[in-house]
Amino acid sequence: MAELDLNSLFAGWLESHAAELTKKGSKLGFAYTKAFNNVKNHSQSIENAKQLRQISCVGQKTFEFLCSKLKKHCEGENLPFPEGFASFLEERVGGKRAHELDDETSKKKPKRRSSWVPKRRSGSWAILIALYKNKGMEKGLRKEDIIESASQYCDHSFTANPAARDFYSAWDGVKTLMNRELVECVGRAPKLYLLTESGVAMARVIMQQEDIHSSPAPTVDLSFDNGVRVTPESSFIPQSQMDTPSSPLRTKLNHDAARKIYRNVPYDVWNPEDYEVAVLFDTREMRSQTERDFFQKRVSHHNISCDVRALSVGDILWIARHKHTGKEVVLNYVCERKRIDDLAISIKDGRFVEQKNRLQKSALKNVYYIVEEGGLCDMDRILEMKNSIQTAISMIMTVSKLFFERFRKSDDIVDWVVAITNILQERYSKIRLIVLRPASLENQAEYSEVLQAFREKFESRRTKYECVHSFPAYQAVLSKSDMMTVKEMFILMLMSVRGISLEKAVVIQNYFQTPRRLIEYYLENSELEEDEKAQLMFKMFGNHVGNKKIGKAVSAALYEAWGKE
């Protein structure tokens, strides 16, 4: 053991792996960083697997990673494998036995790679060209930037149109490129797409065959009207100070108006004449099964630009669309529509609270909740839940602070949407938009914090500005599961059990924290009789008051879902 300093080896491997994962935008990088810090600060010498497992933040996957690295290190240096880790040789690592991991004895079937070439002027073909022209092999590009550059090289649209039963677009070609390992995707919100070595080689061949030349580096637009006109000849910040990150002037301002960067977040400025107001309807927003495009058709008859999309939050969303580039940003207006019978069902199954919370997380200033009272499907359910519906409506206005509207029929909703849109078109004809372009957003909280910081900076001025996120960022960050925390996911999983309301789910989650701990709790009590195990939650939470109390029936249902083998 004197030949191996396991503490240093493990710390070095964890540090390099954490850096690699962080570079790719993976959240695992944070977990490996914590494991690295704990291993580095571990006071005792690590001599066996048991000691390594006992270190905080070193879970099963991290343990298997370190042991496999240790095995390869010993083989490469012709050193004996430490006896304290001998049991690792018989354990499963990544779904395989350790001896199957040996490069010499592994019998992996080589992948068959055909000489595939994308069809000329197809989506895949255009995406390769766009990434290569814009240095996509070095820094990566966002989806909207790729589409803007690739559109001229493709014969098909990069936007799907479900209303016309056109569910696929040229953008679907990126999936083919990723499956062929020509393009890789990193990050979460927004996602960045990069060319692999194979992708660079293929894109270079296509560029040569088509005689397409890479465009020169774009020049920086220095014309942000921020109360003063900034030009290269008259800059209020010297270039030497602007290029120095530690410049005291730059630190004080924290705002580079020339480069349009505030708090390390780049932004664009749209003048009122550069964009138009449009309405988006959710694809699931329909009057009936036979009139799925009712709202879109009726609103478009009033000369209003509207479209149908799968919205992450809300049923009706107002956006601004740039007249020249086609880019879209989210305005501060969103609406959730419910038929009153659907409202009753959503109250009972928990969707009402979940959807209302997601509307509040959207960080939009004007959130409308409208209820259509016509077209009732289940009158008995409505009458049965009359008091619950009245309570829910009161909570919408008093607790959640949302705007509430009631309509008798769908035609009234159409008239309301048209009226709101006309008002917004008049309002935004005098407002400049500050369009945020953050490089990456880790979660919904950061999405709101960045937007709030920009509002405090720009929206208090005499010139009317409104700070907005792009529509792709809105979709990615506020999606139901992509940016969801473990806590939120666990609560939703608990609420899928019959009888578990949001209040009960929060109580259980606060105690067990993660699904794994709940399952382990049942395993720890596996020696009990079935009836006793079914009442474990009742014994633990049966004394809570009101909606937080877990009764015997709910306790048994929870055991059926989470504890019974």
mmCIF file of N, CA and C in Angstrom, residues 169-283:
data_model
loop_
_atom_site.group_PDB
_atom_site.id
_atom_site.type_symbol
_atom_site.label_atom_id
_atom_site.label_comp_id
_atom_site.label_asym_id
_atom_site.label_seq_id
_atom_site.Cartn_x
_atom_site.Cartn_y
_atom_site.Cartn_z
ATOM 1 N N SER A 169 -40.393 18.738 -39.193
ATOM 2 C CA SER A 169 -39.739 19.860 -39.867
ATOM 3 C C SER A 169 -38.309 19.480 -40.201
ATOM 4 N N ALA A 170 -37.639 20.394 -40.891
ATOM 5 C CA ALA A 170 -36.247 20.135 -41.261
ATOM 6 C C ALA A 170 -35.351 20.027 -40.034
ATOM 7 N N TRP A 171 -35.781 20.601 -38.897
ATOM 8 C CA TRP A 171 -34.967 20.535 -37.683
ATOM 9 C C TRP A 171 -34.838 19.107 -37.165
ATOM 10 N N ASP A 172 -35.762 18.229 -37.513
ATOM 11 C CA ASP A 172 -35.659 16.837 -37.078
ATOM 12 C C ASP A 172 -34.395 16.158 -37.608
ATOM 13 N N GLY A 173 -33.773 16.766 -38.617
ATOM 14 C CA GLY A 173 -32.530 16.210 -39.141
ATOM 15 C C GLY A 173 -31.402 16.228 -38.133
ATOM 16 N N VAL A 174 -31.493 17.088 -37.095
ATOM 17 C CA VAL A 174 -30.432 17.125 -36.091
ATOM 18 C C VAL A 174 -30.385 15.818 -35.303
ATOM 19 N N LYS A 175 -31.535 15.147 -35.143
ATOM 20 C CA LYS A 175 -31.550 13.860 -34.457
ATOM 21 C C LYS A 175 -30.763 12.820 -35.236
ATOM 22 N N THR A 176 -30.910 12.837 -36.554
ATOM 23 C CA THR A 176 -30.137 11.913 -37.394
ATOM 24 C C THR A 176 -28.648 12.181 -37.259
ATOM 25 N N LEU A 177 -28.266 13.443 -37.243
ATOM 26 C CA LEU A 177 -26.852 13.798 -37.109
ATOM 27 C C LEU A 177 -26.298 13.363 -35.759
ATOM 28 N N MET A 178 -27.103 13.487 -34.707
ATOM 29 C CA MET A 178 -26.653 13.069 -33.382
ATOM 30 C C MET A 178 -26.547 11.554 -33.303
ATOM 31 N N ASN A 179 -27.474 10.825 -33.917
ATOM 32 C CA ASN A 179 -27.405 9.368 -33.931
ATOM 33 C C ASN A 179 -26.200 8.880 -34.723
ATOM 34 N N ARG A 180 -25.831 9.640 -35.749
ATOM 35 C CA ARG A 180 -24.656 9.292 -36.563
ATOM 36 C C ARG A 180 -23.362 9.806 -35.963
ATOM 37 N N GLU A 181 -23.447 10.444 -34.786
ATOM 38 C CA GLU A 181 -22.292 10.987 -34.072
ATOM 39 C C GLU A 181 -21.551 12.039 -34.888
ATOM 40 N N LEU A 182 -22.309 12.807 -35.669
ATOM 41 C CA LEU A 182 -21.751 13.937 -36.406
ATOM 42 C C LEU A 182 -21.943 15.244 -35.641
ATOM 43 N N VAL A 183 -22.942 15.268 -34.773
ATOM 44 C CA VAL A 183 -23.246 16.436 -33.955
ATOM 45 C C VAL A 183 -23.494 15.962 -32.537
ATOM 46 N N GLU A 184 -23.054 16.730 -31.562
ATOM 47 C CA GLU A 184 -23.341 16.437 -30.166
ATOM 48 C C GLU A 184 -24.021 17.641 -29.519
ATOM 49 N N CYS A 185 -24.817 17.370 -28.491
ATOM 50 C CA CYS A 185 -25.582 18.413 -27.809
ATOM 51 C C CYS A 185 -25.111 18.505 -26.364
ATOM 52 N N VAL A 186 -24.854 19.706 -25.890
ATOM 53 C CA VAL A 186 -24.433 19.929 -24.509
ATOM 54 C C VAL A 186 -25.307 21.016 -23.908
ATOM 55 N N GLY A 187 -25.330 21.077 -22.575
ATOM 56 C CA GLY A 187 -26.098 22.090 -21.882
ATOM 57 C C GLY A 187 -27.565 21.711 -21.792
ATOM 58 N N ARG A 188 -28.333 22.591 -21.135
ATOM 59 C CA ARG A 188 -29.755 22.320 -20.928
ATOM 60 C C ARG A 188 -30.632 23.455 -21.429
ATOM 61 N N ALA A 189 -30.409 24.652 -20.984
ATOM 62 C CA ALA A 189 -31.261 25.762 -21.403
ATOM 63 C C ALA A 189 -30.408 27.016 -21.556
ATOM 64 N N PRO A 190 -30.067 27.412 -22.790
ATOM 65 C CA PRO A 190 -30.414 26.702 -24.011
ATOM 66 C C PRO A 190 -29.422 25.601 -24.324
ATOM 67 N N LYS A 191 -29.832 24.637 -25.125
ATOM 68 C CA LYS A 191 -28.934 23.578 -25.564
ATOM 69 C C LYS A 191 -27.994 24.117 -26.647
ATOM 70 N N LEU A 192 -26.750 23.650 -26.600
ATOM 71 C CA LEU A 192 -25.760 24.042 -27.595
ATOM 72 C C LEU A 192 -25.383 22.828 -28.430
ATOM 73 N N TYR A 193 -25.277 23.031 -29.742
ATOM 74 C CA TYR A 193 -24.961 21.943 -30.671
ATOM 75 C C TYR A 193 -23.579 22.185 -31.258
ATOM 76 N N LEU A 194 -22.736 21.122 -31.225
ATOM 77 C CA LEU A 194 -21.365 21.218 -31.708
ATOM 78 C C LEU A 194 -21.103 20.120 -32.729
ATOM 79 N N LEU A 195 -20.204 20.408 -33.659
ATOM 80 C CA LEU A 195 -19.766 19.398 -34.619
ATOM 81 C C LEU A 195 -18.696 18.508 -33.986
ATOM 82 N N THR A 196 -18.811 17.202 -34.188
ATOM 83 C CA THR A 196 -17.753 16.293 -33.785
ATOM 84 C C THR A 196 -16.678 16.276 -34.869
ATOM 85 N N GLU A 197 -15.618 15.514 -34.632
ATOM 86 C CA GLU A 197 -14.555 15.436 -35.632
ATOM 87 C C GLU A 197 -15.085 14.867 -36.941
ATOM 88 N N SER A 198 -15.939 13.844 -36.850
ATOM 89 C CA SER A 198 -16.535 13.277 -38.058
ATOM 90 C C SER A 198 -17.438 14.289 -38.746
ATOM 91 N N GLY A 199 -18.187 15.063 -37.928
ATOM 92 C CA GLY A 199 -19.056 16.080 -38.506
ATOM 93 C C GLY A 199 -18.283 17.173 -39.213
ATOM 94 N N VAL A 200 -17.143 17.573 -38.641
ATOM 95 C CA VAL A 200 -16.310 18.591 -39.283
ATOM 96 C C VAL A 200 -15.804 18.093 -40.626
ATOM 97 N N ALA A 201 -15.372 16.833 -40.663
ATOM 98 C CA ALA A 201 -14.854 16.263 -41.909
ATOM 99 C C ALA A 201 -15.942 16.226 -42.983
ATOM 100 N N MET A 202 -17.141 15.785 -42.603
ATOM 101 C CA MET A 202 -18.218 15.712 -43.596
ATOM 102 C C MET A 202 -18.656 17.100 -44.037
ATOM 103 N N ALA A 203 -18.767 18.041 -43.093
ATOM 104 C CA ALA A 203 -19.178 19.400 -43.453
ATOM 105 C C ALA A 203 -18.151 20.045 -44.377
ATOM 106 N N ARG A 204 -16.866 19.772 -44.144
ATOM 107 C CA ARG A 204 -15.827 20.352 -44.992
ATOM 108 C C ARG A 204 -15.954 19.838 -46.430
ATOM 109 N N VAL A 205 -16.254 18.552 -46.573
ATOM 110 C CA VAL A 205 -16.435 17.981 -47.907
ATOM 111 C C VAL A 205 -17.634 18.616 -48.609
ATOM 112 N N ILE A 206 -18.736 18.785 -47.874
ATOM 113 C CA ILE A 206 -19.932 19.393 -48.471
ATOM 114 C C ILE A 206 -19.644 20.826 -48.898
ATOM 115 N N MET A 207 -18.943 21.564 -48.054
ATOM 116 C CA MET A 207 -18.616 22.952 -48.380
ATOM 117 C C MET A 207 -17.761 23.037 -49.640
ATOM 118 N N GLN A 208 -16.817 22.115 -49.784
ATOM 119 C CA GLN A 208 -15.951 22.122 -50.963
ATOM 120 C C GLN A 208 -16.723 21.750 -52.221
ATOM 121 N N GLN A 209 -17.602 20.748 -52.102
ATOM 122 C CA GLN A 209 -18.379 20.320 -53.258
ATOM 123 C C GLN A 209 -19.335 21.409 -53.730
ATOM 124 N N GLU A 210 -19.919 22.133 -52.806
ATOM 125 C CA GLU A 210 -20.894 23.175 -53.148
ATOM 126 C C GLU A 210 -20.240 24.538 -53.347
ATOM 127 N N ASP A 211 -18.925 24.602 -53.128
ATOM 128 C CA ASP A 211 -18.185 25.855 -53.272
ATOM 129 C C ASP A 211 -18.787 26.945 -52.374
ATOM 130 N N ILE A 212 -19.054 26.558 -51.115
ATOM 131 C CA ILE A 212 -19.574 27.498 -50.120
ATOM 132 C C ILE A 212 -18.413 27.945 -49.249
ATOM 133 N N HIS A 213 -18.295 29.231 -49.061
ATOM 134 C CA HIS A 213 -17.190 29.773 -48.277
ATOM 135 C C HIS A 213 -17.691 30.217 -46.907
ATOM 136 N N SER A 214 -16.829 30.037 -45.896
ATOM 137 C CA SER A 214 -17.179 30.471 -44.541
ATOM 138 C C SER A 214 -17.283 31.984 -44.519
ATOM 139 N N SER A 215 -18.317 32.469 -43.837
ATOM 140 C CA SER A 215 -18.535 33.910 -43.747
ATOM 141 C C SER A 215 -17.543 34.522 -42.762
ATOM 142 N N PRO A 216 -17.152 35.782 -42.962
ATOM 143 C CA PRO A 216 -16.243 36.433 -42.006
ATOM 144 C C PRO A 216 -16.905 36.605 -40.661
ATOM 145 N N ALA A 217 -16.086 36.811 -39.654
ATOM 146 C CA ALA A 217 -16.606 36.989 -38.292
ATOM 147 C C ALA A 217 -17.514 38.203 -38.248
ATOM 148 N N PRO A 218 -18.682 38.076 -37.619
ATOM 149 C CA PRO A 218 -19.616 39.203 -37.563
ATOM 150 C C PRO A 218 -19.040 40.362 -36.754
ATOM 151 N N THR A 219 -19.350 41.567 -37.232
ATOM 152 C CA THR A 219 -18.896 42.751 -36.516
ATOM 153 C C THR A 219 -19.851 43.065 -35.383
ATOM 154 N N VAL A 220 -19.326 43.677 -34.337
ATOM 155 C CA VAL A 220 -20.139 43.992 -33.166
ATOM 156 C C VAL A 220 -20.953 45.240 -33.431
ATOM 157 N N ASP A 221 -22.268 45.164 -33.190
ATOM 158 C CA ASP A 221 -23.149 46.311 -33.343
ATOM 159 C C ASP A 221 -23.025 47.205 -32.115
ATOM 160 N N LEU A 222 -22.588 48.443 -32.344
ATOM 161 C CA LEU A 222 -22.340 49.351 -31.225
ATOM 162 C C LEU A 222 -23.382 50.467 -31.175
ATOM 163 N N SER A 223 -24.619 50.174 -31.555
ATOM 164 C CA SER A 223 -25.608 51.236 -31.681
ATOM 165 C C SER A 223 -26.733 51.121 -30.673
ATOM 166 N N PHE A 224 -26.453 50.703 -29.455
ATOM 167 C CA PHE A 224 -27.510 50.614 -28.438
ATOM 168 C C PHE A 224 -27.853 52.010 -27.930
ATOM 169 N N ASP A 225 -29.112 52.361 -28.089
ATOM 170 C CA ASP A 225 -29.580 53.666 -27.633
ATOM 171 C C ASP A 225 -29.908 53.579 -26.160
ATOM 172 N N ASN A 226 -28.968 54.006 -25.336
ATOM 173 C CA ASN A 226 -29.119 53.872 -23.886
ATOM 174 C C ASN A 226 -29.158 55.252 -23.232
ATOM 175 N N GLY A 227 -29.856 56.169 -23.901
ATOM 176 C CA GLY A 227 -29.827 57.543 -23.402
ATOM 177 C C GLY A 227 -28.700 58.323 -24.063
ATOM 178 N N VAL A 228 -27.610 57.626 -24.418
ATOM 179 C CA VAL A 228 -26.504 58.218 -25.170
ATOM 180 C C VAL A 228 -26.218 57.298 -26.339
ATOM 181 N N ARG A 229 -25.774 57.860 -27.449
ATOM 182 C CA ARG A 229 -25.445 57.074 -28.625
ATOM 183 C C ARG A 229 -23.984 56.671 -28.547
ATOM 184 N N VAL A 230 -23.715 55.368 -28.595
ATOM 185 C CA VAL A 230 -22.359 54.859 -28.472
ATOM 186 C C VAL A 230 -21.889 54.427 -29.847
ATOM 187 N N THR A 231 -20.779 54.947 -30.291
ATOM 188 C CA THR A 231 -20.206 54.584 -31.578
ATOM 189 C C THR A 231 -18.736 54.273 -31.370
ATOM 190 N N PRO A 232 -18.076 53.652 -32.354
ATOM 191 C CA PRO A 232 -16.637 53.385 -32.194
ATOM 192 C C PRO A 232 -15.819 54.657 -32.017
ATOM 193 N N GLU A 233 -16.315 55.797 -32.593
ATOM 194 C CA GLU A 233 -15.545 57.032 -32.473
ATOM 195 C C GLU A 233 -15.777 57.724 -31.130
ATOM 196 N N SER A 234 -16.970 57.545 -30.543
ATOM 197 C CA SER A 234 -17.285 58.240 -29.287
ATOM 198 C C SER A 234 -17.777 57.240 -28.265
ATOM 199 N N SER A 235 -16.860 56.534 -27.661
ATOM 200 C CA SER A 235 -17.227 55.549 -26.653
ATOM 201 C C SER A 235 -16.980 56.136 -25.275
ATOM 202 N N PHE A 236 -17.960 55.967 -24.390
ATOM 203 C CA PHE A 236 -17.799 56.545 -23.056
ATOM 204 C C PHE A 236 -16.917 55.688 -22.163
ATOM 205 N N ILE A 237 -16.519 54.475 -22.625
ATOM 206 C CA ILE A 237 -15.580 53.637 -21.883
ATOM 207 C C ILE A 237 -14.376 53.389 -22.771
ATOM 208 N N PRO A 238 -13.173 53.722 -22.366
ATOM 209 C CA PRO A 238 -11.991 53.462 -23.180
ATOM 210 C C PRO A 238 -11.861 51.984 -23.487
ATOM 211 N N GLN A 239 -11.370 51.690 -24.692
ATOM 212 C CA GLN A 239 -11.261 50.292 -25.113
ATOM 213 C C GLN A 239 -10.334 49.512 -24.206
ATOM 214 N N SER A 240 -9.283 50.177 -23.706
ATOM 215 C CA SER A 240 -8.345 49.468 -22.833
ATOM 216 C C SER A 240 -9.018 49.021 -21.558
ATOM 217 N N GLN A 241 -9.905 49.897 -21.027
ATOM 218 C CA GLN A 241 -10.605 49.525 -19.800
ATOM 219 C C GLN A 241 -11.698 48.509 -20.086
ATOM 220 N N MET A 242 -12.272 48.600 -21.299
ATOM 221 C CA MET A 242 -13.352 47.682 -21.633
ATOM 222 C C MET A 242 -12.842 46.260 -21.759
ATOM 223 N N ASP A 243 -11.635 46.089 -22.208
ATOM 224 C CA ASP A 243 -11.092 44.756 -22.412
ATOM 225 C C ASP A 243 -10.520 44.169 -21.142
ATOM 226 N N THR A 244 -10.394 44.964 -20.110
ATOM 227 C CA THR A 244 -9.798 44.475 -18.869
ATOM 228 C C THR A 244 -10.883 44.051 -17.896
ATOM 229 N N PRO A 245 -10.989 42.763 -17.582
ATOM 230 C CA PRO A 245 -12.063 42.311 -16.693
ATOM 231 C C PRO A 245 -12.026 42.960 -15.323
ATOM 232 N N SER A 246 -10.817 43.311 -14.849
ATOM 233 C CA SER A 246 -10.681 43.850 -13.498
ATOM 234 C C SER A 246 -10.756 45.369 -13.465
ATOM 235 N N SER A 247 -11.136 45.978 -14.581
ATOM 236 C CA SER A 247 -11.210 47.441 -14.613
ATOM 237 C C SER A 247 -12.179 47.946 -13.562
ATOM 238 N N PRO A 248 -11.776 48.928 -12.714
ATOM 239 C CA PRO A 248 -12.685 49.422 -11.671
ATOM 240 C C PRO A 248 -13.917 50.091 -12.246
ATOM 241 N N LEU A 249 -13.764 50.776 -13.405
ATOM 242 C CA LEU A 249 -14.921 51.416 -14.011
ATOM 243 C C LEU A 249 -15.921 50.385 -14.475
ATOM 244 N N ARG A 250 -15.403 49.319 -15.085
ATOM 245 C CA ARG A 250 -16.301 48.264 -15.577
ATOM 246 C C ARG A 250 -16.958 47.545 -14.416
ATOM 247 N N THR A 251 -16.222 47.314 -13.342
ATOM 248 C CA THR A 251 -16.798 46.653 -12.174
ATOM 249 C C THR A 251 -17.898 47.502 -11.572
ATOM 250 N N LYS A 252 -17.713 48.814 -11.578
ATOM 251 C CA LYS A 252 -18.701 49.702 -10.990
ATOM 252 C C LYS A 252 -19.983 49.697 -11.807
ATOM 253 N N LEU A 253 -19.844 49.764 -13.147
ATOM 254 C CA LEU A 253 -21.025 49.836 -13.985
ATOM 255 C C LEU A 253 -21.702 48.478 -14.125
ATOM 256 N N ASN A 254 -20.882 47.429 -14.258
ATOM 257 C CA ASN A 254 -21.406 46.082 -14.459
ATOM 258 C C ASN A 254 -22.296 46.024 -15.682
ATOM 259 N N HIS A 255 -22.094 46.964 -16.605
ATOM 260 C CA HIS A 255 -22.930 47.059 -17.796
ATOM 261 C C HIS A 255 -22.090 47.588 -18.943
ATOM 262 N N ASP A 256 -21.905 46.769 -19.943
ATOM 263 C CA ASP A 256 -21.166 47.148 -21.132
ATOM 264 C C ASP A 256 -22.186 47.485 -22.208
ATOM 265 N N ALA A 257 -22.552 48.767 -22.313
ATOM 266 C CA ALA A 257 -23.595 49.174 -23.256
ATOM 267 C C ALA A 257 -23.149 48.999 -24.692
ATOM 268 N N ALA A 258 -21.847 49.149 -24.942
ATOM 269 C CA ALA A 258 -21.362 49.026 -26.313
ATOM 270 C C ALA A 258 -21.517 47.611 -26.835
ATOM 271 N N ARG A 259 -21.195 46.655 -25.995
ATOM 272 C CA ARG A 259 -21.301 45.249 -26.405
ATOM 273 C C ARG A 259 -22.650 44.632 -26.042
ATOM 274 N N LYS A 260 -23.497 45.410 -25.406
ATOM 275 C CA LYS A 260 -24.823 44.936 -24.991
ATOM 276 C C LYS A 260 -24.703 43.727 -24.074
ATOM 277 N N ILE A 261 -24.006 43.924 -22.961
ATOM 278 C CA ILE A 261 -23.833 42.875 -21.951
ATOM 279 C C ILE A 261 -24.100 43.490 -20.581
ATOM 280 N N TYR A 262 -24.982 42.873 -19.828
ATOM 281 C CA TYR A 262 -25.252 43.327 -18.461
ATOM 282 C C TYR A 262 -25.165 42.126 -17.525
ATOM 283 N N ARG A 263 -24.318 42.226 -16.521
ATOM 284 C CA ARG A 263 -24.098 41.136 -15.557
ATOM 285 C C ARG A 263 -23.745 39.832 -16.273
ATOM 286 N N ASN A 264 -22.870 39.962 -17.262
ATOM 287 C CA ASN A 264 -22.363 38.826 -18.041
ATOM 288 C C ASN A 264 -23.439 38.144 -18.887
ATOM 289 N N VAL A 265 -24.572 38.794 -19.076
ATOM 290 C CA VAL A 265 -25.636 38.250 -19.916
ATOM 291 C C VAL A 265 -25.795 39.144 -21.141
ATOM 292 N N PRO A 266 -25.545 38.646 -22.341
ATOM 293 C CA PRO A 266 -25.741 39.466 -23.541
ATOM 294 C C PRO A 266 -27.223 39.693 -23.826
ATOM 295 N N TYR A 267 -27.513 40.765 -24.541
ATOM 296 C CA TYR A 267 -28.909 41.064 -24.867
ATOM 297 C C TYR A 267 -28.966 41.804 -26.196
ATOM 298 N N ASP A 268 -30.146 41.816 -26.787
ATOM 299 C CA ASP A 268 -30.419 42.587 -27.993
ATOM 300 C C ASP A 268 -31.496 43.615 -27.690
ATOM 301 N N VAL A 269 -31.596 44.612 -28.552
ATOM 302 C CA VAL A 269 -32.626 45.641 -28.410
ATOM 303 C C VAL A 269 -33.483 45.655 -29.666
ATOM 304 N N TRP A 270 -34.785 45.468 -29.494
ATOM 305 C CA TRP A 270 -35.727 45.532 -30.610
ATOM 306 C C TRP A 270 -36.518 46.830 -30.514
ATOM 307 N N ASN A 271 -36.482 47.609 -31.559
ATOM 308 C CA ASN A 271 -37.303 48.803 -31.623
ATOM 309 C C ASN A 271 -38.730 48.439 -32.011
ATOM 310 N N PRO A 272 -39.712 49.298 -31.695
ATOM 311 C CA PRO A 272 -41.115 48.950 -31.978
ATOM 312 C C PRO A 272 -41.388 48.614 -33.436
ATOM 313 N N GLU A 273 -40.673 49.260 -34.349
ATOM 314 C CA GLU A 273 -40.920 49.000 -35.769
ATOM 315 C C GLU A 273 -40.290 47.682 -36.244
ATOM 316 N N ASP A 274 -39.490 47.046 -35.385
ATOM 317 C CA ASP A 274 -38.795 45.822 -35.788
ATOM 318 C C ASP A 274 -39.606 44.556 -35.555
ATOM 319 N N TYR A 275 -40.692 44.630 -34.779
ATOM 320 C CA TYR A 275 -41.402 43.400 -34.420
ATOM 321 C C TYR A 275 -42.908 43.596 -34.487
ATOM 322 N N GLU A 276 -43.636 42.480 -34.467
ATOM 323 C CA GLU A 276 -45.094 42.484 -34.441
ATOM 324 C C GLU A 276 -45.579 41.581 -33.320
ATOM 325 N N VAL A 277 -46.743 41.884 -32.781
ATOM 326 C CA VAL A 277 -47.343 41.090 -31.709
ATOM 327 C C VAL A 277 -48.156 39.957 -32.325
ATOM 328 N N ALA A 278 -47.976 38.737 -31.800
ATOM 329 C CA ALA A 278 -48.696 37.569 -32.296
ATOM 330 C C ALA A 278 -49.229 36.756 -31.118
ATOM 331 N N VAL A 279 -50.152 35.849 -31.409
ATOM 332 C CA VAL A 279 -50.772 35.007 -30.392
ATOM 333 C C VAL A 279 -50.454 33.551 -30.693
ATOM 334 N N LEU A 280 -50.086 32.797 -29.646
ATOM 335 C CA LEU A 280 -49.853 31.361 -29.772
ATOM 336 C C LEU A 280 -50.890 30.606 -28.951
ATOM 337 N N PHE A 281 -51.489 29.582 -29.569
ATOM 338 C CA PHE A 281 -52.420 28.700 -28.870
ATOM 339 C C PHE A 281 -51.755 27.344 -28.665
ATOM 340 N N ASP A 282 -51.993 26.758 -27.516
ATOM 341 C CA ASP A 282 -51.453 25.436 -27.238
ATOM 342 C C ASP A 282 -52.114 24.403 -28.145
ATOM 343 N N THR A 283 -51.365 23.397 -28.544
ATOM 344 C CA THR A 283 -51.905 22.367 -29.448
ATOM 345 C C THR A 283 -53.063 21.604 -28.820
#
